[in-house]
PDB file of C-alpha atoms in Angstrom:
ATOM      1  CA  GLY A   1      11.866  18.144  -9.181  1.00 92.00           C
ATOM      2  CA  CYS A   2      12.249  15.637  -6.296  1.00 94.00           C
ATOM      3  CA  ILE A   3      14.186  12.380  -6.525  1.00 92.00           C
ATOM      4  CA  MET A   4      12.846   9.312  -4.729  1.00 91.00           C
ATOM      5  CA  ASP A   5      14.199   5.622  -5.387  1.00 89.00           C
ATOM      6  CA  GLY A   6      16.269   6.959  -8.141  1.00 92.00           C
ATOM      7  CA  LYS A   7      13.268   8.501 -10.021  1.00 92.00           C
ATOM      8  CA  LEU A   8      12.858  12.215 -10.720  1.00 94.00           C
ATOM      9  CA  TYR A   9       9.263  13.564  -9.868  1.00 94.00           C
ATOM     10  CA  PRO A  10       8.258  16.967 -10.967  1.00 94.00           C
ATOM     11  CA  PHE A  11       7.327  19.819  -8.473  1.00 97.00           C
ATOM     12  CA  GLY A  12       3.724  19.625  -7.300  1.00 97.00           C
ATOM     13  CA  GLU A  13       1.367  17.133  -6.155  1.00 97.00           C
ATOM     14  CA  ILE A  14       2.199  13.382  -7.011  1.00 96.00           C
ATOM     15  CA  ALA A  15      -0.911  11.202  -6.895  1.00 95.00           C
ATOM     16  CA  ARG A  16       1.031   7.850  -6.808  1.00 93.00           C
ATOM     17  CA  THR A  17       4.714   7.076  -6.739  1.00 92.00           C
ATOM     18  CA  GLU A  18       6.068   3.433  -7.772  1.00 88.00           C
ATOM     19  CA  SER A  19       6.202   2.898  -4.126  1.00 90.00           C
ATOM     20  CA  CYS A  20       2.739   3.417  -3.579  1.00 94.00           C
ATOM     21  CA  LEU A  21       3.010   6.939  -1.872  1.00 95.00           C
ATOM     22  CA  ARG A  22       1.033  10.003  -2.195  1.00 96.00           C
ATOM     23  CA  CYS A  23       3.700  12.912  -2.220  1.00 97.00           C
ATOM     24  CA  SER A  24       3.882  16.780  -2.389  1.00 97.00           C
ATOM     25  CA  CYS A  25       7.252  17.881  -4.035  1.00 97.00           C
ATOM     26  CA  ARG A  26       8.415  21.369  -3.217  1.00 96.00           C
ATOM     27  CA  PRO A  27      11.622  23.178  -3.926  1.00 94.00           C
ATOM     28  CA  ASP A  28      12.664  22.689  -0.208  1.00 94.00           C
ATOM     29  CA  ALA A  29      11.274  19.232   0.674  1.00 93.00           C
ATOM     30  CA  MET A  30       9.216  16.297  -0.370  1.00 95.00           C
ATOM     31  CA  HIS A  31       6.498  14.925   2.046  1.00 96.00           C
ATOM     32  CA  CYS A  32       4.766  11.648   1.424  1.00 96.00           C
ATOM     33  CA  CYS A  33       2.042   9.492   2.918  1.00 95.00           C
ATOM     34  CA  SER A  34       1.122   5.828   2.333  1.00 92.00           C
ATOM     35  CA  LEU A  35      -1.807   5.080  -0.100  1.00 91.00           C
ATOM     36  CA  PHE A  36      -2.680   1.640   1.925  1.00 91.00           C
ATOM     37  CA  HIS A  37      -3.420   0.543   5.308  1.00 91.00           C
ATOM     38  CA  THR A  38      -2.154  -2.708   6.942  1.00 93.00           C
ATOM     39  CA  PRO A  39      -4.706  -5.396   7.889  1.00 96.00           C
ATOM     40  CA  THR A  40      -4.565  -6.093  11.569  1.00 95.00           C
ATOM     41  CA  GLY A  41      -8.091  -7.855  12.163  1.00 97.00           C
ATOM     42  CA  TYR A  42      -8.664 -11.061  10.277  1.00 98.00           C
ATOM     43  CA  ASP A  43      -8.130 -14.749  10.553  1.00 97.00           C
ATOM     44  CA  LYS A  44      -4.525 -15.010  11.103  1.00 97.00           C
ATOM     45  CA  GLU A  45      -4.644 -19.031  11.451  1.00 97.00           C
ATOM     46  CA  ASN A  46      -6.265 -19.459   7.864  1.00 98.00           C
ATOM     47  CA  CYS A  47      -5.333 -16.263   5.886  1.00 98.00           C
ATOM     48  CA  LYS A  48      -2.307 -14.579   4.814  1.00 98.00           C
ATOM     49  CA  VAL A  49      -1.463 -10.772   3.849  1.00 97.00           C
ATOM     50  CA  VAL A  50      -0.092 -10.292   0.429  1.00 96.00           C
ATOM     51  CA  PHE A  51       1.026  -6.979  -0.975  1.00 95.00           C
ATOM     52  CA  ASN A  52      -0.756  -6.084  -4.337  1.00 94.00           C
ATOM     53  CA  GLN A  53       1.632  -3.640  -6.298  1.00 91.00           C
ATOM     54  CA  LYS A  54      -1.016  -2.971  -8.825  1.00 92.00           C
ATOM     55  CA  SER A  55      -3.769  -1.796  -6.439  1.00 92.00           C
ATOM     56  CA  CYS A  56      -1.244  -0.380  -3.990  1.00 93.00           C
ATOM     57  CA  ASP A  57      -2.997  -2.412  -1.099  1.00 93.00           C
ATOM     58  CA  TYR A  58      -2.821  -5.230   0.740  1.00 96.00           C
ATOM     59  CA  ASP A  59      -4.887  -8.560  -0.180  1.00 96.00           C
ATOM     60  CA  VAL A  60      -5.879 -11.075   2.610  1.00 98.00           C
ATOM     61  CA  VAL A  61      -6.304 -14.319   1.091  1.00 98.00           C
ATOM     62  CA  GLN A  62      -6.867 -18.060   2.261  1.00 98.00           C
ATOM     63  CA  LYS A  63      -3.660 -19.717   2.854  1.00 98.00           C
ATOM     64  CA  SER A  64      -4.980 -23.126   1.352  1.00 98.00           C
ATOM     65  CA  ASP A  65      -6.493 -21.487  -1.793  1.00 97.00           C
ATOM     66  CA  PRO A  66      -5.059 -17.750  -2.457  1.00 96.00           C
ATOM     67  CA  SER A  67      -7.639 -17.080  -4.954  1.00 96.00           C
ATOM     68  CA  LYS A  68     -10.071 -16.704  -2.061  1.00 97.00           C
ATOM     69  CA  GLU A  69     -10.210 -13.498  -0.264  1.00 97.00           C
ATOM     70  CA  CYS A  70     -10.823 -13.480   3.680  1.00 98.00           C
ATOM     71  CA  PHE A  71     -12.766 -10.899   5.454  1.00 97.00           C
ATOM     72  CA  VAL A  72     -10.745  -8.020   7.082  1.00 96.00           C
ATOM     73  CA  TYR A  73     -12.354  -6.404  10.057  1.00 94.00           C
ATOM     74  CA  SER A  74      -9.843  -3.881  10.965  1.00 94.00           C
ATOM     75  CA  ARG A  75      -6.651  -1.861   9.235  1.00 92.00           C
ATOM     76  CA  ARG A  76      -4.189   0.479  10.555  1.00 88.00           C
TER      77      ARG A  76
END
């Protein structure tokens, strides 16, 4: 298998690691890509970005009331 962040993963495709990555584990290498995209277009004055480990994505919420989401119009 492959070891990442101290955890052993089996050979083959890994849908989601604890680090929110999708990986392919092979005997000669491990290749991974991110499962999330970083918000870039939102109201930066009134909103903030918070990483949600459960959903493996960023939430953009109001600074004054984090229970309310903000509109995101672009991600990278």
